[in-house]
Amino acid sequence: MAKSKRGKVIKAEGNWRGTCPVCGRTRVKIVWPESGVRGARKICKACYARAHRP
């Protein structure tokens, strides 16, 4: 995991932990960007990996 996704770097951002808008998982890190038809939003790591699978 990149250092920009852990520790004090993400804790400096507000609202870094919450409910993923895609899968509905609660209390997870919401720091991976997703842009689509509905605009840009942040999603959890599992949904980001699922969306960027080859």
Short mmCIF file of N, CA and C in Angstrom, two decimals:
data_model
loop_
_atom_site.label_atom_id
_atom_site.label_comp_id
_atom_site.label_asym_id
_atom_site.label_seq_id
_atom_site.Cartn_x
_atom_site.Cartn_y
_atom_site.Cartn_z
N MET A 1 0.84 -1.16 0.00
CA MET A 1 0.00 0.00 0.00
C MET A 1 0.90 1.23 0.00
N ALA A 2 0.58 2.18 -0.81
CA ALA A 2 1.39 3.38 -0.92
C ALA A 2 1.33 4.19 0.38
N LYS A 3 2.41 4.90 0.67
CA LYS A 3 2.46 5.66 1.91
C LYS A 3 1.47 6.81 1.92
N SER A 4 0.99 7.22 0.75
CA SER A 4 -0.01 8.29 0.72
C SER A 4 -1.38 7.78 1.13
N LYS A 5 -1.52 6.47 1.33
CA LYS A 5 -2.80 5.87 1.72
C LYS A 5 -2.79 5.36 3.15
N ARG A 6 -1.78 5.69 3.96
CA ARG A 6 -1.75 5.22 5.34
C ARG A 6 -1.20 6.28 6.29
N GLY A 7 -1.46 6.09 7.55
CA GLY A 7 -0.90 6.90 8.60
C GLY A 7 -1.38 8.34 8.65
N LYS A 8 -0.46 9.23 9.04
CA LYS A 8 -0.85 10.61 9.28
C LYS A 8 -1.20 11.36 8.01
N VAL A 9 -0.80 10.85 6.86
CA VAL A 9 -1.13 11.52 5.60
C VAL A 9 -2.63 11.51 5.36
N ILE A 10 -3.28 10.36 5.53
CA ILE A 10 -4.72 10.31 5.30
C ILE A 10 -5.49 10.88 6.48
N LYS A 11 -4.92 10.81 7.67
CA LYS A 11 -5.62 11.36 8.83
C LYS A 11 -5.64 12.88 8.80
N ALA A 12 -4.76 13.49 8.00
CA ALA A 12 -4.79 14.93 7.82
C ALA A 12 -5.99 15.35 6.97
N GLU A 13 -6.45 14.45 6.10
CA GLU A 13 -7.65 14.70 5.31
C GLU A 13 -8.86 14.52 6.20
N GLY A 14 -9.85 15.35 6.00
CA GLY A 14 -11.09 15.15 6.74
C GLY A 14 -11.90 14.05 6.08
N ASN A 15 -12.70 13.37 6.86
CA ASN A 15 -13.64 12.37 6.33
C ASN A 15 -12.93 11.23 5.60
N TRP A 16 -11.88 10.68 6.17
CA TRP A 16 -11.11 9.63 5.50
C TRP A 16 -11.63 8.24 5.81
N ARG A 17 -12.49 8.10 6.79
CA ARG A 17 -13.06 6.80 7.13
C ARG A 17 -14.58 6.94 7.15
N GLY A 18 -15.25 5.96 6.55
CA GLY A 18 -16.71 6.03 6.52
C GLY A 18 -17.30 4.82 5.81
N THR A 19 -18.44 5.01 5.18
CA THR A 19 -19.15 3.95 4.47
C THR A 19 -18.89 4.09 2.98
N CYS A 20 -18.49 3.01 2.34
CA CYS A 20 -18.21 3.02 0.91
C CYS A 20 -19.53 3.19 0.15
N PRO A 21 -19.59 4.14 -0.80
CA PRO A 21 -20.83 4.35 -1.54
C PRO A 21 -21.15 3.23 -2.53
N VAL A 22 -20.17 2.39 -2.87
CA VAL A 22 -20.39 1.32 -3.84
C VAL A 22 -20.89 0.05 -3.17
N CYS A 23 -20.12 -0.45 -2.19
CA CYS A 23 -20.47 -1.74 -1.57
C CYS A 23 -21.21 -1.61 -0.25
N GLY A 24 -21.17 -0.44 0.36
CA GLY A 24 -21.88 -0.23 1.62
C GLY A 24 -21.15 -0.69 2.86
N ARG A 25 -19.87 -1.09 2.73
CA ARG A 25 -19.09 -1.49 3.90
C ARG A 25 -18.91 -0.27 4.80
N THR A 26 -18.98 -0.49 6.11
CA THR A 26 -18.88 0.62 7.05
C THR A 26 -17.50 0.65 7.70
N ARG A 27 -17.11 1.81 8.16
CA ARG A 27 -15.87 2.06 8.89
C ARG A 27 -14.63 1.60 8.13
N VAL A 28 -14.53 1.90 6.84
CA VAL A 28 -13.37 1.56 6.03
C VAL A 28 -12.73 2.84 5.52
N LYS A 29 -11.47 2.74 5.09
CA LYS A 29 -10.79 3.89 4.50
C LYS A 29 -11.43 4.22 3.16
N ILE A 30 -11.74 5.49 2.97
CA ILE A 30 -12.37 5.96 1.73
C ILE A 30 -11.39 6.95 1.10
N VAL A 31 -10.32 6.44 0.49
CA VAL A 31 -9.30 7.35 -0.04
C VAL A 31 -8.94 7.08 -1.50
N TRP A 32 -9.56 6.10 -2.13
CA TRP A 32 -9.24 5.80 -3.52
C TRP A 32 -10.24 6.49 -4.43
N PRO A 33 -9.77 7.27 -5.41
CA PRO A 33 -10.68 8.05 -6.25
C PRO A 33 -11.34 7.21 -7.34
N GLU A 34 -12.59 7.52 -7.63
CA GLU A 34 -13.30 6.90 -8.74
C GLU A 34 -14.05 8.01 -9.45
N SER A 35 -13.89 8.10 -10.75
CA SER A 35 -14.65 9.08 -11.51
C SER A 35 -15.52 8.34 -12.50
N GLY A 36 -16.72 8.78 -12.63
CA GLY A 36 -17.66 8.12 -13.52
C GLY A 36 -18.72 9.08 -13.99
N VAL A 37 -19.84 8.53 -14.35
CA VAL A 37 -20.95 9.33 -14.85
C VAL A 37 -21.49 10.26 -13.77
N ARG A 38 -21.49 9.79 -12.53
CA ARG A 38 -22.02 10.58 -11.41
C ARG A 38 -21.02 11.58 -10.85
N GLY A 39 -19.86 11.73 -11.47
CA GLY A 39 -18.84 12.63 -10.97
C GLY A 39 -17.79 11.90 -10.16
N ALA A 40 -16.89 12.64 -9.56
CA ALA A 40 -15.80 12.04 -8.78
C ALA A 40 -16.28 11.75 -7.36
N ARG A 41 -15.87 10.59 -6.84
CA ARG A 41 -16.15 10.22 -5.47
C ARG A 41 -15.05 9.31 -4.98
N LYS A 42 -14.96 9.14 -3.67
CA LYS A 42 -13.94 8.28 -3.09
C LYS A 42 -14.57 6.97 -2.66
N ILE A 43 -13.84 5.86 -2.93
CA ILE A 43 -14.36 4.52 -2.63
C ILE A 43 -13.33 3.74 -1.82
N CYS A 44 -13.71 2.56 -1.34
CA CYS A 44 -12.80 1.73 -0.54
C CYS A 44 -11.82 0.98 -1.45
N LYS A 45 -10.81 0.39 -0.84
CA LYS A 45 -9.75 -0.30 -1.57
C LYS A 45 -10.28 -1.51 -2.34
N ALA A 46 -11.20 -2.26 -1.75
CA ALA A 46 -11.74 -3.45 -2.41
C ALA A 46 -12.52 -3.08 -3.67
N CYS A 47 -13.32 -2.05 -3.61
CA CYS A 47 -14.09 -1.62 -4.79
C CYS A 47 -13.18 -1.03 -5.85
N TYR A 48 -12.12 -0.33 -5.42
CA TYR A 48 -11.16 0.23 -6.37
C TYR A 48 -10.45 -0.89 -7.12
N ALA A 49 -10.05 -1.95 -6.40
CA ALA A 49 -9.37 -3.09 -7.03
C ALA A 49 -10.32 -3.82 -7.97
N ARG A 50 -11.57 -3.96 -7.58
CA ARG A 50 -12.57 -4.63 -8.41
C ARG A 50 -12.82 -3.84 -9.70
N ALA A 51 -12.81 -2.52 -9.62
CA ALA A 51 -13.08 -1.67 -10.78
C ALA A 51 -11.89 -1.61 -11.73
N HIS A 52 -10.68 -1.81 -11.22
CA HIS A 52 -9.47 -1.70 -12.04
C HIS A 52 -8.82 -3.05 -12.32
N ARG A 53 -9.61 -4.11 -12.26
CA ARG A 53 -9.12 -5.46 -12.56
C ARG A 53 -8.93 -5.59 -14.07
N PRO A 54 -7.82 -6.20 -14.52
CA PRO A 54 -7.60 -6.33 -15.98
C PRO A 54 -8.54 -7.30 -16.66
#
